[in-house]
Amino acid sequence: MSFFESELKKGNFMIPECLKCNDVVWPPSNFCNHCFGKINWRKSDGIGKIIEFSKNKDTFFCLVEFEKNIKILGTLKINSKTPKIQKKVRLESCSMQEKNYNFTLVLI
Ligand SMILES: [Zn+2]
């Protein structure tokens, strides 16, 4: 299991950032995919925006973008707000089951 996955399992959404070119490395890797520089892990602020969303029965699913180029699929928890493209969401929790990443997001 990678460092990213072991942290995700503990509920930490960690982002790899290149020490050389400062780019966010995504998908997560131990080396930068642009310059092969070493990376530094930091915790995400957990704020993203909705790129796309869909509804299946009572559950909303969404594609969310974090930082510049990190895109993840997650479940959107519905509060009193209505989901819209470009709306901001906060990562409420993340985990890993089997080989699947689980992200739960809430509208802010
Ligand atoms: Zn780099």
XYZ file of N, CA, C and O and ligand atoms in Angstrom:
433
model
N 0.849 -1.196 0.000
C 0.000 0.000 0.000
C 0.885 1.247 0.000
O 1.880 1.317 0.701
N 0.512 2.209 -0.810
C 1.299 3.439 -0.893
C 1.058 4.321 0.333
O 0.102 4.118 1.077
N 1.916 5.304 0.510
C 1.761 6.250 1.614
C 0.410 6.962 1.495
O -0.309 7.122 2.480
N 0.072 7.340 0.278
C -1.206 8.012 0.046
C -2.363 7.158 0.553
O -3.262 7.636 1.249
N -2.324 5.876 0.206
C -3.418 4.982 0.586
C -3.449 4.697 2.085
O -4.512 4.617 2.685
N -2.280 4.547 2.692
C -2.291 4.279 4.135
C -2.808 5.485 4.913
O -3.479 5.347 5.934
N -2.520 6.689 4.416
C -3.052 7.896 5.058
C -4.553 8.044 4.813
O -5.302 8.436 5.696
N -4.964 7.705 3.591
C -6.385 7.787 3.248
C -7.198 6.866 4.163
O -8.279 7.198 4.619
N -6.641 5.724 4.424
C -7.279 4.743 5.297
C -7.506 5.310 6.698
O -8.459 4.979 7.379
N -6.592 6.185 7.113
C -6.711 6.827 8.431
C -7.588 8.075 8.373
O -7.754 8.787 9.351
N -8.083 8.399 7.167
C -8.952 9.563 7.022
C -8.216 10.833 6.650
O -8.764 11.920 6.753
N -6.959 10.708 6.232
C -6.179 11.888 5.844
C -6.026 11.950 4.333
O -5.543 10.999 3.723
N -6.447 13.063 3.759
C -6.304 13.274 2.323
C -5.000 14.031 2.106
O -4.926 15.233 2.306
N -3.956 13.292 1.731
C -2.620 13.872 1.595
C -2.316 14.153 0.132
O -2.664 13.369 -0.749
N -1.659 15.272 -0.098
C -1.346 15.699 -1.455
C 0.167 15.734 -1.656
O 0.880 16.353 -0.872
N 0.633 15.063 -2.704
C 2.066 15.120 -2.998
C 2.417 16.358 -3.820
O 1.752 16.673 -4.799
N 3.449 17.047 -3.384
C 3.863 18.261 -4.066
C 5.361 18.149 -4.370
O 6.135 17.757 -3.496
N 5.732 18.505 -5.581
C 7.128 18.378 -5.986
C 7.986 19.434 -5.283
O 7.629 20.606 -5.248
N 9.121 19.009 -4.727
C 10.017 19.939 -4.044
C 10.796 20.793 -5.036
O 11.311 21.850 -4.687
N 10.904 20.311 -6.273
C 11.695 21.021 -7.276
C 10.857 22.045 -8.050
O 11.221 23.203 -8.142
N 9.729 21.582 -8.623
C 8.941 22.504 -9.457
C 7.645 22.958 -8.780
O 6.875 23.695 -9.376
N 7.412 22.485 -7.547
C 6.242 22.877 -6.743
C 4.903 22.467 -7.336
O 3.872 22.945 -6.900
N 4.935 21.617 -8.333
C 3.695 21.142 -8.924
C 3.040 20.107 -8.025
O 3.720 19.376 -7.318
N 1.703 20.080 -8.072
C 0.986 19.007 -7.392
C 1.078 17.762 -8.271
O 0.864 17.840 -9.480
N 1.444 16.659 -7.672
C 1.646 15.428 -8.425
C 0.392 14.571 -8.325
O 0.009 14.136 -7.235
N -0.253 14.365 -9.428
C -1.495 13.612 -9.423
C -1.624 12.792 -10.687
O -1.410 13.365 -11.764
N -1.987 11.512 -10.669
C -2.231 10.677 -9.496
C -1.025 10.610 -8.549
O 0.098 10.820 -8.986
N -1.324 10.346 -7.260
C -0.263 10.369 -6.257
C 0.890 9.432 -6.603
O 0.682 8.313 -7.052
N 2.081 9.926 -6.392
C 3.275 9.154 -6.684
C 4.386 9.661 -5.778
O 4.268 10.719 -5.173
N 5.460 8.911 -5.684
C 6.580 9.340 -4.841
C 7.556 10.237 -5.581
O 8.500 10.749 -4.989
N 7.318 10.374 -6.886
C 8.170 11.251 -7.686
C 7.311 12.128 -8.569
O 6.219 11.733 -8.973
N 7.812 13.304 -8.885
C 7.097 14.227 -9.753
C 6.987 13.641 -11.165
O 7.969 13.147 -11.705
N 5.808 13.743 -11.745
C 5.644 13.207 -13.097
C 6.067 14.197 -14.181
O 5.940 13.927 -15.362
N 6.586 15.355 -13.780
C 7.113 16.305 -14.766
C 8.629 16.312 -14.772
O 9.252 16.240 -15.813
N 9.205 16.412 -13.568
C 10.671 16.575 -13.516
C 11.355 15.458 -12.724
O 12.555 15.502 -12.539
N 10.596 14.500 -12.257
C 11.115 13.376 -11.455
C 11.739 13.826 -10.139
O 12.509 13.101 -9.519
N 11.394 15.025 -9.709
C 11.893 15.517 -8.433
C 11.236 14.783 -7.267
O 10.224 14.107 -7.431
N 11.844 14.918 -6.094
C 11.283 14.313 -4.890
C 10.052 15.095 -4.458
O 9.939 16.293 -4.708
N 9.167 14.421 -3.766
C 7.938 15.101 -3.376
C 7.835 15.239 -1.861
O 8.499 14.535 -1.093
N 6.998 16.149 -1.481
C 6.701 16.404 -0.086
C 5.200 16.195 0.091
O 4.404 16.622 -0.737
N 4.793 15.518 1.170
C 3.367 15.283 1.404
C 2.818 16.350 2.330
O 3.413 16.650 3.349
N 1.692 16.896 1.956
C 1.028 17.816 2.877
C -0.467 17.514 2.886
O -1.009 16.963 1.924
N -1.097 17.900 3.970
C -2.519 17.624 4.094
C -3.317 18.624 3.257
O -3.011 19.808 3.260
N -4.321 18.127 2.550
C -5.171 19.001 1.747
C -6.022 19.870 2.660
O -6.388 19.461 3.758
N -6.343 21.080 2.185
C -7.259 21.914 2.971
C -8.698 21.396 2.834
O -9.597 21.853 3.524
N -8.902 20.464 1.926
C -10.203 19.815 1.805
C -11.269 20.626 1.108
O -12.441 20.271 1.131
N -10.872 21.714 0.477
C -11.858 22.552 -0.228
C -11.729 22.337 -1.738
O -10.656 22.514 -2.311
N -12.842 21.967 -2.339
C -12.836 21.736 -3.774
C -14.072 22.318 -4.408
O -14.897 22.948 -3.745
N -14.190 22.131 -5.733
C -15.400 22.608 -6.396
C -15.967 21.511 -7.292
O -15.227 20.671 -7.811
N -17.262 21.570 -7.464
C -17.956 20.545 -8.235
C -17.715 20.748 -9.728
O -17.935 21.843 -10.244
N -17.285 19.692 -10.390
C -17.103 19.720 -11.845
C -18.351 19.145 -12.514
O -18.835 19.655 -13.510
N -18.821 18.052 -11.934
C -20.014 17.380 -12.455
C -20.696 16.683 -11.300
O -20.027 16.306 -10.338
N -21.991 16.493 -11.422
C -22.663 15.678 -10.417
C -23.846 14.962 -11.033
O -24.348 15.345 -12.091
N -24.270 13.893 -10.398
C -25.433 13.152 -10.873
C -26.148 12.556 -9.667
O -25.585 12.475 -8.570
N -27.364 12.162 -9.893
C -28.168 11.638 -8.800
C -28.638 10.231 -9.152
O -29.082 9.996 -10.273
N -28.497 9.347 -8.215
C -28.996 7.996 -8.394
C -29.857 7.662 -7.185
O -29.355 7.555 -6.071
N -31.126 7.539 -7.392
C -32.090 7.398 -6.286
C -31.901 8.576 -5.330
O -32.021 9.706 -5.761
N -31.523 8.318 -4.100
C -31.392 9.432 -3.154
C -29.950 9.874 -2.940
O -29.667 10.687 -2.071
N -29.054 9.325 -3.745
C -27.652 9.635 -3.525
C -27.092 10.491 -4.652
O -27.313 10.219 -5.823
N -26.377 11.529 -4.261
C -25.690 12.368 -5.236
C -24.231 11.932 -5.323
O -23.577 11.707 -4.308
N -23.747 11.825 -6.553
C -22.336 11.551 -6.780
C -21.749 12.774 -7.460
O -22.423 13.434 -8.246
N -20.506 13.078 -7.166
C -19.919 14.236 -7.813
C -18.456 14.041 -8.138
O -17.743 13.296 -7.474
N -18.062 14.736 -9.196
C -16.659 14.822 -9.560
C -16.197 16.181 -9.051
O -16.789 17.215 -9.370
N -15.171 16.153 -8.223
C -14.730 17.376 -7.563
C -13.273 17.644 -7.897
O -12.466 16.724 -7.992
N -12.961 18.911 -8.084
C -11.580 19.302 -8.331
C -11.009 19.995 -7.103
O -11.601 20.928 -6.566
N -9.849 19.508 -6.687
C -9.117 20.124 -5.581
C -7.842 20.750 -6.134
O -7.268 20.250 -7.102
N -7.394 21.807 -5.472
C -6.160 22.483 -5.890
C -6.245 22.788 -7.379
O -7.256 23.303 -7.830
N -5.210 22.444 -8.140
C -5.225 22.803 -9.557
C -5.713 21.666 -10.448
O -6.418 21.871 -11.395
N -5.287 20.458 -10.147
C -5.536 19.385 -11.111
C -5.928 18.057 -10.478
O -5.819 17.017 -11.101
N -6.351 18.097 -9.228
C -6.737 16.851 -8.570
C -8.228 16.636 -8.737
O -9.026 17.451 -8.270
N -8.595 15.554 -9.387
C -10.015 15.273 -9.556
C -10.358 13.959 -8.886
O -9.694 12.959 -9.094
N -11.394 13.995 -8.076
C -11.820 12.777 -7.394
C -13.338 12.628 -7.523
O -14.062 13.598 -7.702
N -13.769 11.392 -7.426
C -15.196 11.082 -7.425
C -15.623 10.850 -5.986
O -14.929 10.176 -5.228
N -16.747 11.409 -5.625
C -17.191 11.219 -4.261
C -18.697 11.224 -4.133
O -19.423 11.448 -5.103
N -19.128 10.971 -2.919
C -20.546 11.039 -2.591
C -20.804 12.402 -1.986
O -20.036 12.869 -1.145
N -21.872 13.034 -2.444
C -22.196 14.363 -1.947
C -23.304 14.259 -0.919
O -24.382 13.756 -1.203
N -22.995 14.756 0.283
C -24.012 14.763 1.324
C -24.878 15.991 1.143
O -24.369 17.100 1.021
N -26.159 15.783 1.108
C -27.059 16.896 0.841
C -27.496 17.550 2.153
O -28.044 16.910 3.039
N -27.183 18.834 2.241
C -27.686 19.610 3.366
C -28.796 20.495 2.822
O -29.458 20.123 1.867
N -28.948 21.671 3.342
C -30.054 22.528 2.882
C -29.754 23.168 1.528
O -30.603 23.820 0.941
N -28.515 22.992 1.021
C -28.123 23.654 -0.219
C -28.327 22.755 -1.431
O -28.411 21.542 -1.317
N -28.384 23.402 -2.605
C -28.581 22.662 -3.857
C -27.247 22.525 -4.577
O -26.545 23.530 -4.741
N -26.904 21.333 -5.009
C -25.643 21.186 -5.734
C -25.694 21.862 -7.100
O -26.714 21.813 -7.792
N -24.602 22.513 -7.458
C -24.478 23.167 -8.761
C -23.028 23.046 -9.197
O -22.130 23.023 -8.342
N -22.832 23.028 -10.503
C -21.474 22.996 -11.031
C -20.752 24.263 -10.595
O -21.345 25.346 -10.579
N -19.482 24.097 -10.198
C -18.613 25.181 -9.714
C -18.851 25.539 -8.243
O -18.120 26.355 -7.692
N -19.853 24.922 -7.621
C -20.079 25.226 -6.200
C -18.993 24.587 -5.351
O -18.484 23.523 -5.670
N -18.703 25.231 -4.258
C -17.640 24.744 -3.391
C -18.129 23.653 -2.453
O -19.246 23.707 -1.939
N -17.255 22.706 -2.242
C -17.550 21.631 -1.308
C -16.358 21.453 -0.361
O -15.240 21.852 -0.663
N -16.656 20.850 0.766
C -15.615 20.539 1.730
C -15.566 19.024 1.882
O -16.601 18.357 1.916
N -14.373 18.509 1.926
C -14.209 17.080 2.139
C -14.551 16.771 3.590
O -13.927 17.298 4.504
N -15.585 15.989 3.788
C -15.998 15.683 5.148
C -15.229 14.485 5.696
O -14.805 14.473 6.842
N -15.094 13.471 4.863
C -14.325 12.302 5.306
C -13.808 11.547 4.093
O -14.326 11.670 2.987
N -12.762 10.798 4.328
C -12.246 9.929 3.275
C -11.764 8.635 3.916
O -11.413 8.608 5.086
N -11.813 7.591 3.142
C -11.390 6.287 3.661
C -11.074 5.382 2.482
O -11.205 5.758 1.320
N -10.671 4.190 2.809
C -10.372 3.221 1.778
C -10.906 1.871 2.206
O -10.708 1.445 3.330
N -11.629 1.238 1.285
C -12.157 -0.094 1.546
C -11.769 -0.970 0.374
O -12.012 -0.598 -0.772
N -11.205 -2.100 0.672
C -10.661 -2.963 -0.388
C -9.716 -2.098 -1.209
O -8.798 -1.527 -0.676
N -10.006 -1.940 -2.490
C -9.130 -1.082 -3.307
C -9.824 0.217 -3.683
O -9.351 0.980 -4.527
N -10.968 0.469 -3.087
C -11.738 1.648 -3.456
C -11.499 2.818 -2.522
O -11.449 2.658 -1.312
N -11.375 3.980 -3.125
C -11.254 5.208 -2.357
C -12.659 5.752 -2.123
O -13.453 5.819 -3.040
N -12.952 6.135 -0.899
C -14.249 6.723 -0.594
C -14.065 8.158 -0.122
O -13.325 8.409 0.819
N -14.754 9.057 -0.791
C -14.729 10.463 -0.406
C -16.153 10.928 -0.153
O -17.031 10.691 -0.986
N -16.367 11.551 0.968
C -17.673 12.141 1.253
C -17.511 13.646 1.308
O -16.640 14.157 2.004
N -18.366 14.322 0.529
C -18.245 15.779 0.421
C -19.530 16.439 0.865
O -20.606 15.853 0.789
N -19.403 17.670 1.327
C -20.571 18.420 1.750
C -20.503 19.824 1.160
O -19.422 20.405 1.040
N -21.630 20.336 0.727
C -21.676 21.687 0.138
C -21.406 22.747 1.189
O -21.877 22.649 2.314
N -20.644 23.764 0.801
C -20.389 24.862 1.744
C -20.880 26.182 1.150
O -21.203 26.259 -0.001
Zn 8.554 18.490 -10.411
